[in-house]
CSV table of C-alpha atoms and ligand atoms in Angstrom, one decimal:
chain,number,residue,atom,x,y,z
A,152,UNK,CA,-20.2,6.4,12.7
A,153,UNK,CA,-20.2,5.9,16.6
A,154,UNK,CA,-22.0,3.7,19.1
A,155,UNK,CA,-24.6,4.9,21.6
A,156,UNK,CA,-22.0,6.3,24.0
A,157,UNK,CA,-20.8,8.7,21.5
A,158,UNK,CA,-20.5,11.9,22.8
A,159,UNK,CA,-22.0,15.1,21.7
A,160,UNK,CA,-19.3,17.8,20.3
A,161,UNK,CA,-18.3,19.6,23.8
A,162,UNK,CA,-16.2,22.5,22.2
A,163,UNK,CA,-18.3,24.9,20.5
A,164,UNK,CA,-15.7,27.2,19.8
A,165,UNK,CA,-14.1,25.1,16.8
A,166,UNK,CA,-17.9,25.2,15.2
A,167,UNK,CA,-17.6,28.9,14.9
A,168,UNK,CA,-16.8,31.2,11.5
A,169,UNK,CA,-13.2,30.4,11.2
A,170,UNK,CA,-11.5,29.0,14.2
A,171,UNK,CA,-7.8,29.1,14.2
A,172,UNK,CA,-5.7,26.4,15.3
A,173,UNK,CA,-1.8,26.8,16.1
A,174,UNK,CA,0.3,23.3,14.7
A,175,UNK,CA,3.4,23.7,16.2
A,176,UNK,CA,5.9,21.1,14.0
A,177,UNK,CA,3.7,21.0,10.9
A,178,UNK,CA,6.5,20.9,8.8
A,179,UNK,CA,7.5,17.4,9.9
A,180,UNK,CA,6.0,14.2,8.2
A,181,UNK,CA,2.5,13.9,10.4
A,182,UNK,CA,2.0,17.5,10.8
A,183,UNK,CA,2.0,18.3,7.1
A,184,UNK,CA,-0.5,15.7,6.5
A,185,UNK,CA,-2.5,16.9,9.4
A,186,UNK,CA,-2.9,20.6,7.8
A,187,UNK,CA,-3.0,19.5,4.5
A,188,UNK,CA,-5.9,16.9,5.6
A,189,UNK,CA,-7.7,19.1,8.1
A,190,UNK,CA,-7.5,22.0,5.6
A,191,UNK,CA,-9.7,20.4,3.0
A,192,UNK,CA,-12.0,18.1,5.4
A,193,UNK,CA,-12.5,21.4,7.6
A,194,UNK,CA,-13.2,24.3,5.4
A,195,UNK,CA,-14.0,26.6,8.7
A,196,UNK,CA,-10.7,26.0,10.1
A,197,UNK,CA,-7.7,28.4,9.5
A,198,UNK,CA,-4.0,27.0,10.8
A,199,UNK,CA,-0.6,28.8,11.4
A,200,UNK,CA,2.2,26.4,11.7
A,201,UNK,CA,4.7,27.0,14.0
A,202,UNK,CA,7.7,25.2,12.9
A,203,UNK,CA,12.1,25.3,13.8
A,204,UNK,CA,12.3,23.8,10.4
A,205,UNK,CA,15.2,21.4,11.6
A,206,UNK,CA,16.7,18.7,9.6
A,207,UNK,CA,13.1,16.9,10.0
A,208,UNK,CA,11.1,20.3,8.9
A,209,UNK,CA,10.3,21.0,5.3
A,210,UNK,CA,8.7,24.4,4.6
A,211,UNK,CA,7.9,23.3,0.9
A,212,UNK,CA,5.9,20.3,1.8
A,213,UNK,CA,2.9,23.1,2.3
A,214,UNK,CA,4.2,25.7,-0.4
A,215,UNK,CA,0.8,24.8,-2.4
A,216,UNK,CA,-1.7,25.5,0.5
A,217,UNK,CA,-3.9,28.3,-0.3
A,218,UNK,CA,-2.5,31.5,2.2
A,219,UNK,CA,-6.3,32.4,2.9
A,220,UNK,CA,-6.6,29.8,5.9
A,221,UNK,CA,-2.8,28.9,6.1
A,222,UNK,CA,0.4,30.6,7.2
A,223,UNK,CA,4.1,29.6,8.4
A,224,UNK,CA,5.8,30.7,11.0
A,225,UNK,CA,9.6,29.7,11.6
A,226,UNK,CA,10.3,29.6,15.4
A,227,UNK,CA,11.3,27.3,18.3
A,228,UNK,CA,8.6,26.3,20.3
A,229,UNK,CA,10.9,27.2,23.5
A,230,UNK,CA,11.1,31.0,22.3
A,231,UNK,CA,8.7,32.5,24.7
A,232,UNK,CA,8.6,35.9,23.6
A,233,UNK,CA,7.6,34.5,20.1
A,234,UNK,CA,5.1,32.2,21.3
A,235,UNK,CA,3.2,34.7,23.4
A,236,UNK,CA,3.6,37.3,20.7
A,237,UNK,CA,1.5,34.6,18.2
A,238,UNK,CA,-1.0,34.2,20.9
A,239,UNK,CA,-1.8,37.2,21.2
A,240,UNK,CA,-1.7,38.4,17.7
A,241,UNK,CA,-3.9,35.1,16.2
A,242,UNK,CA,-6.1,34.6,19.2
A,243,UNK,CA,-6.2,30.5,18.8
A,244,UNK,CA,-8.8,28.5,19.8
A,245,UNK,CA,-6.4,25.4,20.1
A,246,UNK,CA,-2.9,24.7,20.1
A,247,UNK,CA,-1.6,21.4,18.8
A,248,UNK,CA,1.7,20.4,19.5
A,249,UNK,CA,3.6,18.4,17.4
A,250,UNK,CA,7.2,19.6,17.5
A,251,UNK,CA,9.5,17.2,19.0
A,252,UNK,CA,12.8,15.5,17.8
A,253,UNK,CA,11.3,11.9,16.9
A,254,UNK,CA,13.7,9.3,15.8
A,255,UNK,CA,14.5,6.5,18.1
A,256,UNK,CA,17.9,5.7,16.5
A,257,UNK,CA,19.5,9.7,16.7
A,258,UNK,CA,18.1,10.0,20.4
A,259,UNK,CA,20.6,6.7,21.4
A,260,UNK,CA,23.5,8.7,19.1
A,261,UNK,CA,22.8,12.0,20.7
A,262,UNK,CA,20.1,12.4,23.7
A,263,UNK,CA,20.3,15.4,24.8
A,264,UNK,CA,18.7,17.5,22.0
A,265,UNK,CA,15.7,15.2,22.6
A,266,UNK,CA,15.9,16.6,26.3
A,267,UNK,CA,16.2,19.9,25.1
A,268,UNK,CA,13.2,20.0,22.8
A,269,UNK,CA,10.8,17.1,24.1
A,270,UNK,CA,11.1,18.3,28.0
A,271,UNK,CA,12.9,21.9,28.0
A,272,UNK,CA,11.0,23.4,25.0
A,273,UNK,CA,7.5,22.0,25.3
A,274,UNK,CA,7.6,23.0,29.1
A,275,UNK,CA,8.5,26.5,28.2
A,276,UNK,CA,5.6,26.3,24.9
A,277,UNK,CA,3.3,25.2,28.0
A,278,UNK,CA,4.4,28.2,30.4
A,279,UNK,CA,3.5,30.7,27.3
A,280,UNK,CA,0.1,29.0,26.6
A,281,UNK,CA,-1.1,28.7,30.1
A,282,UNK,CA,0.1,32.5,30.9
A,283,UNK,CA,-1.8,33.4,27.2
A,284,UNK,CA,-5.1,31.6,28.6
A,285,UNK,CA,-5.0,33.1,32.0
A,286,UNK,CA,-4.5,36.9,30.7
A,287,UNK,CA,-7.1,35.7,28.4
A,288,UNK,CA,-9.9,35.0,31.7
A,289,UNK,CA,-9.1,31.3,31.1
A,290,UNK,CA,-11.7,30.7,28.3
A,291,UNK,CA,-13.4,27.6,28.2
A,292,UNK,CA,-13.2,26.5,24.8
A,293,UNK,CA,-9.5,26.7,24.6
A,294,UNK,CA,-7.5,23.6,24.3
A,295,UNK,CA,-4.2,22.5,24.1
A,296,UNK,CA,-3.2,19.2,22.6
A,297,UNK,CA,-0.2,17.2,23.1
A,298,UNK,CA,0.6,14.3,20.4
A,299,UNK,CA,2.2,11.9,22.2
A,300,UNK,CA,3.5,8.0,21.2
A,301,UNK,CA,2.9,4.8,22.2
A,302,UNK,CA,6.4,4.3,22.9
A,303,UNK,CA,6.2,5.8,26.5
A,304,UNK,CA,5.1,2.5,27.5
A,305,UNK,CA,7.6,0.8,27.2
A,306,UNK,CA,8.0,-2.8,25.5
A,307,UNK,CA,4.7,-5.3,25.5
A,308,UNK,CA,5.6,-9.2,25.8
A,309,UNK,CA,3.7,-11.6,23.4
A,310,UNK,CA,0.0,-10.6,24.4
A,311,UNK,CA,-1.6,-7.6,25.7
A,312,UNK,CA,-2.4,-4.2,24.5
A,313,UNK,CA,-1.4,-0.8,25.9
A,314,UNK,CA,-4.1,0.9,27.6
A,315,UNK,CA,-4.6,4.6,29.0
A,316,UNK,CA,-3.8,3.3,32.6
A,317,UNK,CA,-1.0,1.4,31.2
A,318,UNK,CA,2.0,2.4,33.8
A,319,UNK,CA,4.7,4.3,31.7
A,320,UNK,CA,8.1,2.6,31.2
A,321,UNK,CA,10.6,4.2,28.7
A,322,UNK,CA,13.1,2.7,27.0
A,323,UNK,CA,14.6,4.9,25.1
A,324,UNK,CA,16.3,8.6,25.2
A,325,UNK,CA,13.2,9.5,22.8
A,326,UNK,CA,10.9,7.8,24.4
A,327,UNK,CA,12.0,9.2,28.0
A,328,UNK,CA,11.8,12.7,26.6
A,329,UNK,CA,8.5,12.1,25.1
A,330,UNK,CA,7.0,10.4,28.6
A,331,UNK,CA,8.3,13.8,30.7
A,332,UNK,CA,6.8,15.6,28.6
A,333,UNK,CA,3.0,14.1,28.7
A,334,UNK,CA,4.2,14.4,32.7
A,335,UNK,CA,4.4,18.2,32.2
A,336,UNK,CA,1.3,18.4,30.2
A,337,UNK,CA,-0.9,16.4,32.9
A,338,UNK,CA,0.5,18.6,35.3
A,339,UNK,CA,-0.6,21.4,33.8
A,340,UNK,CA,-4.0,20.4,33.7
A,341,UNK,CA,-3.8,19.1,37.1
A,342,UNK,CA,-1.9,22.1,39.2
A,343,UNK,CA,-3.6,24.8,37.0
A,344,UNK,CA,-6.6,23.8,35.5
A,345,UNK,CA,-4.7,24.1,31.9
A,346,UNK,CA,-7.3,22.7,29.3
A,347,UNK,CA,-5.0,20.1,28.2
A,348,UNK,CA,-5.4,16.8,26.3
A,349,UNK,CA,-2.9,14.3,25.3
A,350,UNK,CA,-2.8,10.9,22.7
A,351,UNK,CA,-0.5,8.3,22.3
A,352,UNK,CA,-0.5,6.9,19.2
A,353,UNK,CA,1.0,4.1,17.5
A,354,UNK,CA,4.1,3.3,14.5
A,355,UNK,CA,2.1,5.9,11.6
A,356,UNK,CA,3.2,5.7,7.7
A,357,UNK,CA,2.0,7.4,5.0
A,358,UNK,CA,3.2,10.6,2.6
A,359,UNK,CA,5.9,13.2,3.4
A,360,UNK,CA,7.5,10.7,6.1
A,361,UNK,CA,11.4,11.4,6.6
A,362,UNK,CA,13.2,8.3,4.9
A,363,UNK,CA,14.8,7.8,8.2
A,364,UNK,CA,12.4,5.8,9.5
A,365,UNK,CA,11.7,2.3,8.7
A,366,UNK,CA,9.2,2.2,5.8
A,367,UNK,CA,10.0,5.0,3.3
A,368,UNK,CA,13.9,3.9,4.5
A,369,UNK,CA,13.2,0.4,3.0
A,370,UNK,CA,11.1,1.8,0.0
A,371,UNK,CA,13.9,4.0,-1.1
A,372,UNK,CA,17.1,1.4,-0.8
A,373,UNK,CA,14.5,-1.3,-2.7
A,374,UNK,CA,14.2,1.2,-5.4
A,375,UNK,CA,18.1,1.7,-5.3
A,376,UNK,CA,19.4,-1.8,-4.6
A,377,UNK,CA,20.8,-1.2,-2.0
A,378,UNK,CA,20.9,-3.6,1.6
A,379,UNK,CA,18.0,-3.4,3.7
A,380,UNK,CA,18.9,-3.3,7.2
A,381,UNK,CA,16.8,-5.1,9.6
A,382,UNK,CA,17.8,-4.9,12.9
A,383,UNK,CA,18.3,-8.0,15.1
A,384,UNK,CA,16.1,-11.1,14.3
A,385,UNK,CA,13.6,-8.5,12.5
A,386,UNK,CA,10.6,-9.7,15.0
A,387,UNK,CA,9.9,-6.7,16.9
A,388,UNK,CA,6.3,-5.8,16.3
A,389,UNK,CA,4.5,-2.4,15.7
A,390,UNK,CA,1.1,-1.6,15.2
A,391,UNK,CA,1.1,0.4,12.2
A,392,UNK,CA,-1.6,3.5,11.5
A,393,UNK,CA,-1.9,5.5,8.4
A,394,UNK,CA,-1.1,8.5,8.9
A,395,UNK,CA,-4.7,10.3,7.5
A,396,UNK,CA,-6.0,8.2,10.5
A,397,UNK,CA,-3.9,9.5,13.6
A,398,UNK,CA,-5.0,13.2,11.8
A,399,UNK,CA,-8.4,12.0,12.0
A,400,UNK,CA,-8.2,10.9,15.2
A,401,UNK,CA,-6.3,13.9,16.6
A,402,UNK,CA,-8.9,16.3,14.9
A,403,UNK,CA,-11.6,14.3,16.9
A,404,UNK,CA,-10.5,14.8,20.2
A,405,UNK,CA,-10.0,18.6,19.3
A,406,UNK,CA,-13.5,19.0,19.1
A,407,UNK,CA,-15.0,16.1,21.7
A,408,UNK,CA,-11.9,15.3,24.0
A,409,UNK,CA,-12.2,15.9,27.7
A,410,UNK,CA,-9.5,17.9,28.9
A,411,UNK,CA,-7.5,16.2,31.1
A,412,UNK,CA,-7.9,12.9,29.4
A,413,UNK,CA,-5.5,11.1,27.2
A,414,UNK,CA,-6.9,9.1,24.5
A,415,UNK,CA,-4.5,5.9,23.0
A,416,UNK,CA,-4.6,5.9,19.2
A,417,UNK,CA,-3.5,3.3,17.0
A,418,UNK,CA,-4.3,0.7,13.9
A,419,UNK,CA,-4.7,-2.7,15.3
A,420,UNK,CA,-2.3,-4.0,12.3
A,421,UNK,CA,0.7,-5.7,14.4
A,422,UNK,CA,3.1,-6.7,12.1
A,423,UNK,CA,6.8,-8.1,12.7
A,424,UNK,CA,9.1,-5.7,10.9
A,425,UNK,CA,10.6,-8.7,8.9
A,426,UNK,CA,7.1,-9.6,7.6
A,427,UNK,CA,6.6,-5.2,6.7
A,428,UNK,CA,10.1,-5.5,4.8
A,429,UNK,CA,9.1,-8.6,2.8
A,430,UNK,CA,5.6,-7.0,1.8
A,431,UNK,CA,7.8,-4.0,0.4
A,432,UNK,CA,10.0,-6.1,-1.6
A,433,UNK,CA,7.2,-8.0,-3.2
A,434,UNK,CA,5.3,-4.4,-3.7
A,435,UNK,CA,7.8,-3.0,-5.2
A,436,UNK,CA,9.0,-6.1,-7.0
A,437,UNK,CA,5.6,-5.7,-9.0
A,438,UNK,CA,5.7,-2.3,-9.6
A,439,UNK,CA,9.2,-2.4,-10.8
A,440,UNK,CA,9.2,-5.4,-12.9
A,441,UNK,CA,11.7,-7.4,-10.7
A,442,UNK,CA,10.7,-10.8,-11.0
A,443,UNK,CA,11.8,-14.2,-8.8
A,444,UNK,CA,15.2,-13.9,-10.3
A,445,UNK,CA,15.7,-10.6,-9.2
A,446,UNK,CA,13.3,-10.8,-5.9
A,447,UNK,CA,14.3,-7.6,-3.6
A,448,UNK,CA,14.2,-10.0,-0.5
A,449,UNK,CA,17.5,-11.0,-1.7
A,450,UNK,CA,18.7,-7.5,0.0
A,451,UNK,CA,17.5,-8.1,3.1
A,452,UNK,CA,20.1,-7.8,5.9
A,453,UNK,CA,20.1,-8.8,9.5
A,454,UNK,CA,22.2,-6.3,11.3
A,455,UNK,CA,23.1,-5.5,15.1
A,456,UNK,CA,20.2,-4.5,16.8
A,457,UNK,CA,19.1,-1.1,18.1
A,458,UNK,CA,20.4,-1.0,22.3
A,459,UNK,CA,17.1,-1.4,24.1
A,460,UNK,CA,15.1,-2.3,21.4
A,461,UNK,CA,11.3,-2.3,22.5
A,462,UNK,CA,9.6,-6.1,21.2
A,463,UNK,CA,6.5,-5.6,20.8
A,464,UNK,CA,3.7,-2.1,20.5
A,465,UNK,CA,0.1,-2.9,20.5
A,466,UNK,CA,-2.6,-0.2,21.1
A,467,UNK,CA,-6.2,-0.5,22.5
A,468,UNK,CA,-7.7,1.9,21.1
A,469,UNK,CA,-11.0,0.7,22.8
A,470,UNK,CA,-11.7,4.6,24.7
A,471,UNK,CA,-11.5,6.7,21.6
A,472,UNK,CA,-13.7,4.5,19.6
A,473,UNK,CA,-16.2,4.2,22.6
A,474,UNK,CA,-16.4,7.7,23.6
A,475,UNK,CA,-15.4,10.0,20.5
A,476,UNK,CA,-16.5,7.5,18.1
A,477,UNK,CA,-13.2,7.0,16.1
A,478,UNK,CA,-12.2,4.1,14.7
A,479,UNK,CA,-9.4,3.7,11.4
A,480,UNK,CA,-11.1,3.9,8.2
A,481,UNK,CA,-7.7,2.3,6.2
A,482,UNK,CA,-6.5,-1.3,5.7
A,483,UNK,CA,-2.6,-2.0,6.0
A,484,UNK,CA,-2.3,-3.6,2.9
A,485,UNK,CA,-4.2,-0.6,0.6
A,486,UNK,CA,-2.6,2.1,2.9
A,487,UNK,CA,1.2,0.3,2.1
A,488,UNK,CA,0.5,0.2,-1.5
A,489,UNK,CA,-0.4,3.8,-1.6
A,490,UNK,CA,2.1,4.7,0.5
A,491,UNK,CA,4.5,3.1,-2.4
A,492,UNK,CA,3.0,4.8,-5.3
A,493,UNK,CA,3.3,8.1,-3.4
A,494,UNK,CA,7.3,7.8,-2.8
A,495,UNK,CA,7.5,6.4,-6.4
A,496,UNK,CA,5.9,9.1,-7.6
A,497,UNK,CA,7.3,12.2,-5.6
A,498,UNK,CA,11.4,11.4,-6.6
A,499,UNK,CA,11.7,15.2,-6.3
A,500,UNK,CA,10.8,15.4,-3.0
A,501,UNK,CA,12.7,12.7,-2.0
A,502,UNK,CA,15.8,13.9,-3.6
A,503,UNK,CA,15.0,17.4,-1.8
A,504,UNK,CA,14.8,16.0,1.8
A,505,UNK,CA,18.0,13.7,1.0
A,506,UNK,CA,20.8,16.4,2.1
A,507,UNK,CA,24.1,16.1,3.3
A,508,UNK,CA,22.8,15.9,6.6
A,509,UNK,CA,20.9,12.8,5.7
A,510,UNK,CA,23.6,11.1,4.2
A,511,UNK,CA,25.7,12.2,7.4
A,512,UNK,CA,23.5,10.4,9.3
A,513,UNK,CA,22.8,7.3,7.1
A,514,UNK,CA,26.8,6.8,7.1
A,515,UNK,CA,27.0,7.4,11.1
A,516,UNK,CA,23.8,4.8,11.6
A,517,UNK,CA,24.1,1.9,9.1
A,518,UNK,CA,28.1,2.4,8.2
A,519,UNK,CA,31.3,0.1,9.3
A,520,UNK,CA,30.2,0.3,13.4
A,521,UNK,CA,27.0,-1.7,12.7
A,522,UNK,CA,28.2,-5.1,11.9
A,523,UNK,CA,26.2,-8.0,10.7
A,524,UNK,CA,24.0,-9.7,13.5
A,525,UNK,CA,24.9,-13.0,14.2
A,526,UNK,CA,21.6,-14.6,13.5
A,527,UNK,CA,20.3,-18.1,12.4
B,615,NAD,P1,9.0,14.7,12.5
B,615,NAD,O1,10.4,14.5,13.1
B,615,NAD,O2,8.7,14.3,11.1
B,615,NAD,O3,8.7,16.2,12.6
B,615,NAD,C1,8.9,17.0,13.7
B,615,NAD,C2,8.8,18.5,13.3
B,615,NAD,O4,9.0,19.3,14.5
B,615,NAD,C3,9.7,19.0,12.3
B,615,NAD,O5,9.1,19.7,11.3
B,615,NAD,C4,10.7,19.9,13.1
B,615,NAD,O6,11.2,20.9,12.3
B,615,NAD,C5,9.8,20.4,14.2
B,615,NAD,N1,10.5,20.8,15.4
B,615,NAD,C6,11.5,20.1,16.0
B,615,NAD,N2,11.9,20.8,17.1
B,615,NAD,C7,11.2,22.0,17.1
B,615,NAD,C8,11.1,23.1,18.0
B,615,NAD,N3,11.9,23.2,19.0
B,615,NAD,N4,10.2,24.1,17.7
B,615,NAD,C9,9.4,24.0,16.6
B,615,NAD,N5,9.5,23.0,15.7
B,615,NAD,C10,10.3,22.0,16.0
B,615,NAD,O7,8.0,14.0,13.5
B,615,NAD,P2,6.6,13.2,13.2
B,615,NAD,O8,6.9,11.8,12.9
B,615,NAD,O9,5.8,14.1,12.3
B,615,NAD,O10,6.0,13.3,14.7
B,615,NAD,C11,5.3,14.4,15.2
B,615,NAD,C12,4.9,14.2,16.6
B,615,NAD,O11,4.1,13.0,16.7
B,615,NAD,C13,6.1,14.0,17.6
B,615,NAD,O12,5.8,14.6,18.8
B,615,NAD,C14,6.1,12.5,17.8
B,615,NAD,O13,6.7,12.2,19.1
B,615,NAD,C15,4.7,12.1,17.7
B,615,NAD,N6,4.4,10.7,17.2
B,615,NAD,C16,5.0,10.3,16.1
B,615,NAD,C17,4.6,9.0,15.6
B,615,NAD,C18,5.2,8.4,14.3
B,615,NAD,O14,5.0,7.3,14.0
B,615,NAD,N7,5.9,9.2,13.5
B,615,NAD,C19,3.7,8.2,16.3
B,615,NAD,C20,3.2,8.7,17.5
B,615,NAD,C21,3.5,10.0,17.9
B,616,DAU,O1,5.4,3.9,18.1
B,616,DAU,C1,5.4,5.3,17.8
B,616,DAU,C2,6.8,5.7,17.3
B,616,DAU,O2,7.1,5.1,16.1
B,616,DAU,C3,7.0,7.2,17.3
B,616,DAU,O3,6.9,7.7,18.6
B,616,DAU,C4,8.4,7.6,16.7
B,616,DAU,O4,8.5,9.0,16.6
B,616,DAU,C5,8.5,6.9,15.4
B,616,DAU,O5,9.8,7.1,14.9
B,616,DAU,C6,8.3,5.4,15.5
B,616,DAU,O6,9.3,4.8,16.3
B,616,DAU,P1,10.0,3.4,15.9
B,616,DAU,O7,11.3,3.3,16.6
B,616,DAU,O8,9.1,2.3,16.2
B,616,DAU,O9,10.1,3.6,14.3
B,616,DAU,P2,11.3,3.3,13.3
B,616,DAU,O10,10.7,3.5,11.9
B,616,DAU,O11,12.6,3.9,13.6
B,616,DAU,O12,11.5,1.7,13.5
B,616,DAU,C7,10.4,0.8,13.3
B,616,DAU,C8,10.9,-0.6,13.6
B,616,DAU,O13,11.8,-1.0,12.6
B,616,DAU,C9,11.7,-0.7,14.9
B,616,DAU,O14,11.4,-2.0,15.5
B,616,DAU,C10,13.2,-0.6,14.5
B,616,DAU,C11,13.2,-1.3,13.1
B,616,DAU,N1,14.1,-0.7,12.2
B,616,DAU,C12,14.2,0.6,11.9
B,616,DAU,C13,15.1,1.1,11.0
B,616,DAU,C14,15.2,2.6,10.8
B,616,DAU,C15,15.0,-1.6,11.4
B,616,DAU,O15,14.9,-2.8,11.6
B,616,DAU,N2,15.9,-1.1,10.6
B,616,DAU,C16,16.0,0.3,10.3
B,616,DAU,O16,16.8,0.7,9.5
């Protein structure tokens, strides 16, 4: 894979014995897949997941990963005293941070925990990192990466593509939070020399995703008959990537990435989230033996629409593929229907991560405030 200005591997640290890499988050829905992925496609590589385990953590997604070359840690990113304690104690050769509050929809209910982890916390994981790597005699081959979002970007009109010199323009409490925090990162690398990296990547599905989100959200209330709540006229777009992709992708620019470049990840599948709910019905549909009679679509309800509601995502991912020589390896369609069989087939889980929390939240979200949208 990779054209001619593929670059040759620049950190020759993550080549060695058994390089250990600090995942901070990797109890949430892309972090589990990334050290359950990385673990078997890099048998060198050892990972200790720092994790707050918060309503979107889930210890037990990773109970079955051999301790050998994998170990948990519960602790808040923003505890200093514990961060530079695991520095010192595992010596990593990266750090990747994942931990953040994510969803969109709490960050509008309740913004300030989003400021409190997604700036306050990651600025305070950065100030133990860079202080570790200059006690250290700033080693070369360190690197920390932030995993950012498209969504700093703000909202794309009918054509165009989101590009690394794309000016950023938040919408959204999350989205705010997230865009201070690549701020922080980039000045870190700037004022200091820090060895940082960032991505932004695009909507990601796939296993282990918290059914808060839109696709294992639809999957499960197909499954249980319930309405399907698509906000406004359902014609925002996204540009879906499977999640095994985006951990792909981040584990390439651990080992080829420039510091103090950010590399845009995502699928090049736009879809309008109408056209995603219909392919779930008719997915599911089959799978369940519903036929016309019975079509799922006939769930489908247009509700108010999410305040400040970004139209359209769309990634060019033109700079990763040209210089690191990543590109998606997944169709939509295949990736969708796996993604199916994989919450059909894990009903424990699903049941597990479904606490009263959840339902707390589903209530607060979807319940009597969010009236039917007036759409023709
Ligand atoms: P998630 O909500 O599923 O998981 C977040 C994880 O972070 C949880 O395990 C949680 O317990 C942990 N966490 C939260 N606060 C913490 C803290 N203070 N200290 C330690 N751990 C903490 O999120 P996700 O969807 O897996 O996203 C992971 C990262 O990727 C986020 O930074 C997000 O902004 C980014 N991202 C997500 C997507 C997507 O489509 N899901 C796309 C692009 C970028
Ligand atoms: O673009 C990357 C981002 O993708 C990540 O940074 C976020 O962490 C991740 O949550 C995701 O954000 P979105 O807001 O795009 O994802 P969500 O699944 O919440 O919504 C996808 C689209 O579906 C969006 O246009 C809103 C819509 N939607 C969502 C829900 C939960 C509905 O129509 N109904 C719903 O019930």
């Amino acid at each position: 894979m990779g054209g001619m200005m593929e670059k040759k591997a620049i950190n020759p640290l993550l080549e060695q014995q058994m390089p250990t890499i600090i995942v901070t988050g990797g109890a949430g829905f892309i972090g589990t897949n990334f050290i359950r992925h990385l673990l078997d496609i890099r048998p060198g590589w050892r990972i200790v997941n720092l994790d707050a385990l918060t309503y979107a953590g889930n210890a037990a997604n990773l109970a079955d990963v051999a301790p050998a070359r994998y170990r948990f840690v519960r602790g808040d990113i923003g505890d200093e005293t514990l961060v530079r304690g695991l520095l010192a104690e595992e010596r990593p050769q990266a750090v990747v941070n994942f931990a953040a509050e994510s969803h969109v929809d709490r960050s509008i209910v309740g913004p300030l925990a989003f400021v409190e982890t997604n700036v306050l916390a990651t600025a305070r994981l950065l100030l133990a990192c860079r202080n570790d790597w200059e006690e250290k005699g700033r080693p070369a081959d360190f690197r920390f990466l932030h995993v950012s979002t498209d969504e700093v970007f703000g909202s794309l009109g009918p054509e165009g593509y989101f590009t690394e010199t794309t000016a950023y323009d938040p919408s959204s409490p999350y989205s705010a939070s997230k865009a201070a925090s690549d701020h922080l990162v980039r000045a870190w690398q700037r004022t200091y020399g820090f060895p940082a990296l960032v991505t932004n990547c695009s909507n990601n599905y796939g296993p282990y995703q918290f059914p808060e989100k839109l696709i294992p959200l639809m999957i499960l209330n197909i499954v249980e008959e319930k309405e399907l709540p698509v906000y406004g006229d359902g014609r925002n777009v996204r540009d879906w990537l499977y999640v095994i992709d985006h951990c792909e992708a981040l584990a390439t620019v651990l080992e080829k990435g420039v510091p103090g470049e950010t590399y845009n990840i995502g699928g090049g599948a736009e879809r309008a989230n109408i056209d995603v709910v219909h392919q779930l019905c008719d997915l599911l549909d089959e799978r369940l033996g519903r036929g016309p009679d019975r079509s799922s679509r006939s769930l489908i309800r247009h509700v108010s629409d999410r305040p400040g509601h970004d139209r359209r995502y769309a990634i060019d991912a033109g700079k990763i593929q040209r210089e690191l020589g990543w590109r998606p390896r997944f169709a939509f369609e295949q990736a969708l229907a796996a993604t199916v069989d994989w919450y059909l087939a894990h009903g424990p889980w699903v049941d597990s991560v479904r606490s009263g929390e959840y339902r707390k939240w589903i209530d607060l979200n979807y319940g009597a405030t969010r009236a039917r949208a007036d759409i023709n």
